[in-house]
Short mmCIF file of C-alpha atoms in Angstrom, two decimals:
data_model
loop_
_atom_site.label_atom_id
_atom_site.label_comp_id
_atom_site.label_asym_id
_atom_site.label_seq_id
_atom_site.Cartn_x
_atom_site.Cartn_y
_atom_site.Cartn_z
CA UNK A 1 -41.74 -17.32 4.85
CA UNK A 2 -41.41 -21.14 5.01
CA UNK A 3 -40.76 -22.68 8.38
CA UNK A 4 -37.81 -24.98 9.02
CA UNK A 5 -40.14 -28.00 9.16
CA UNK A 6 -41.73 -27.08 5.82
CA UNK A 7 -38.33 -26.62 4.19
CA UNK A 8 -37.05 -29.94 5.53
CA UNK A 9 -40.21 -31.78 4.44
CA UNK A 10 -40.14 -30.22 0.98
CA UNK A 11 -36.53 -31.31 0.47
CA UNK A 12 -37.57 -34.91 1.03
CA UNK A 13 -40.53 -34.54 -1.29
CA UNK A 14 -38.60 -32.93 -4.13
CA UNK A 15 -38.80 -35.04 -7.27
CA UNK A 16 -35.67 -35.41 -9.31
CA UNK A 17 -36.13 -34.26 -12.94
CA UNK A 18 -34.95 -37.57 -14.43
CA UNK A 19 -37.33 -39.54 -12.20
CA UNK A 20 -40.19 -37.17 -13.03
CA UNK A 21 -39.61 -37.52 -16.77
CA UNK A 22 -39.45 -41.33 -16.51
CA UNK A 23 -42.62 -41.43 -14.41
CA UNK A 24 -44.49 -39.23 -16.90
CA UNK A 25 -43.60 -41.66 -19.70
CA UNK A 26 -44.61 -44.73 -17.69
CA UNK A 27 -47.88 -43.45 -16.21
CA UNK A 28 -50.91 -44.28 -18.38
CA UNK A 29 -53.22 -41.46 -19.43
CA UNK A 30 -56.18 -40.47 -17.27
CA UNK A 31 -58.77 -42.37 -19.35
CA UNK A 32 -56.80 -45.62 -19.12
CA UNK A 33 -56.46 -45.18 -15.35
CA UNK A 34 -60.21 -44.54 -15.01
CA UNK A 35 -61.01 -47.60 -17.13
CA UNK A 36 -58.68 -49.72 -14.98
CA UNK A 37 -60.33 -48.43 -11.80
CA UNK A 38 -63.75 -49.36 -13.22
CA UNK A 39 -62.48 -52.84 -14.08
CA UNK A 40 -61.18 -53.35 -10.55
CA UNK A 41 -64.57 -52.27 -9.18
CA UNK A 42 -66.11 -55.24 -10.99
CA UNK A 43 -63.75 -57.53 -9.06
CA UNK A 44 -64.97 -55.93 -5.81
CA UNK A 45 -68.05 -58.15 -5.50
CA UNK A 46 -67.68 -61.64 -3.98
CA UNK A 47 -70.61 -63.03 -5.99
CA UNK A 48 -68.90 -62.04 -9.24
CA UNK A 49 -65.61 -63.47 -7.99
CA UNK A 50 -67.32 -66.80 -7.22
CA UNK A 51 -68.79 -66.86 -10.72
CA UNK A 52 -65.42 -66.09 -12.29
CA UNK A 53 -63.70 -68.78 -10.20
CA UNK A 54 -66.30 -71.33 -11.31
CA UNK A 55 -65.79 -70.31 -14.94
CA UNK A 56 -62.02 -70.76 -14.59
CA UNK A 57 -62.80 -74.46 -14.25
CA UNK A 58 -65.48 -74.92 -16.89
CA UNK A 59 -67.97 -73.33 -19.24
CA UNK A 60 -71.34 -73.28 -17.46
CA UNK A 61 -74.95 -72.22 -17.99
CA UNK A 62 -76.86 -69.93 -15.61
CA UNK A 63 -78.74 -72.82 -14.01
CA UNK A 64 -75.57 -74.77 -13.28
CA UNK A 65 -73.84 -71.69 -11.86
CA UNK A 66 -76.85 -70.94 -9.65
CA UNK A 67 -77.00 -74.49 -8.32
CA UNK A 68 -73.24 -74.83 -7.80
CA UNK A 69 -72.86 -71.48 -6.05
CA UNK A 70 -76.14 -71.43 -4.13
CA UNK A 71 -77.57 -68.29 -5.74
CA UNK A 72 -80.84 -67.69 -7.55
CA UNK A 73 -80.78 -67.72 -11.34
CA UNK A 74 -81.84 -64.07 -11.25
CA UNK A 75 -78.80 -63.14 -9.16
CA UNK A 76 -76.45 -65.10 -11.39
CA UNK A 77 -77.96 -63.62 -14.55
CA UNK A 78 -77.61 -60.09 -13.17
CA UNK A 79 -73.96 -60.63 -12.23
CA UNK A 80 -73.19 -62.31 -15.56
CA UNK A 81 -74.62 -59.27 -17.35
CA UNK A 82 -72.22 -57.02 -15.44
CA UNK A 83 -69.30 -59.35 -16.17
CA UNK A 84 -70.27 -59.52 -19.85
CA UNK A 85 -70.61 -55.73 -20.13
CA UNK A 86 -67.10 -55.42 -18.74
CA UNK A 87 -65.77 -58.01 -21.21
CA UNK A 88 -64.81 -60.50 -18.50
CA UNK A 89 -67.10 -63.28 -19.70
CA UNK A 90 -68.44 -64.31 -23.07
CA UNK A 91 -71.28 -66.62 -24.03
CA UNK A 92 -72.30 -69.03 -26.72
CA UNK A 93 -75.76 -70.27 -27.55
CA UNK A 94 -76.54 -73.93 -28.09
CA UNK A 95 -80.22 -74.22 -28.96
CA UNK A 96 -82.06 -72.60 -26.07
CA UNK A 97 -79.11 -72.98 -23.70
CA UNK A 98 -76.55 -70.21 -23.15
CA UNK A 99 -73.13 -71.21 -21.87
CA UNK A 100 -70.77 -68.73 -20.24
CA UNK A 101 -66.99 -68.82 -20.11
CA UNK A 102 -64.15 -66.45 -19.31
CA UNK A 103 -63.61 -63.90 -22.07
CA UNK A 104 -59.91 -64.66 -22.49
CA UNK A 105 -56.70 -65.81 -20.79
CA UNK A 106 -56.19 -62.37 -19.22
CA UNK A 107 -59.21 -62.91 -16.98
CA UNK A 108 -58.00 -66.35 -15.97
CA UNK A 109 -54.56 -64.95 -15.10
CA UNK A 110 -56.06 -62.11 -13.04
CA UNK A 111 -58.08 -64.64 -11.01
CA UNK A 112 -55.09 -66.97 -10.52
CA UNK A 113 -52.72 -64.14 -9.61
CA UNK A 114 -55.26 -62.62 -7.24
CA UNK A 115 -55.68 -65.98 -5.51
CA UNK A 116 -51.91 -66.38 -5.22
CA UNK A 117 -51.63 -62.89 -3.76
CA UNK A 118 -54.26 -63.38 -1.05
CA UNK A 119 -52.99 -66.86 -0.14
CA UNK A 120 -49.39 -65.75 0.48
#
């Protein structure tokens, strides 16, 4: 037998059928949500964020990124590999040099909007 407190709480938690139906249509499927969570994990590392912020400004090679950001080339290369595997950066080869840039405008917008959000 439900207690009065349980009954009162459940009344406030009851979802209206129209709202439930609308939410079911709007909510992405489980795989999309998992993929999005994995993407946000990539943004959870300050070294990767520094690299992305530098690449917002200009295409750069590993050596330039390492020198500008104060990291070893090994560290930068490792983080670039993670960013590349998650389709956040792309690269082009010019002779022996490899230049990295943001993969597309989506990445640039995420960085800019994230900066706006934390600076409010």
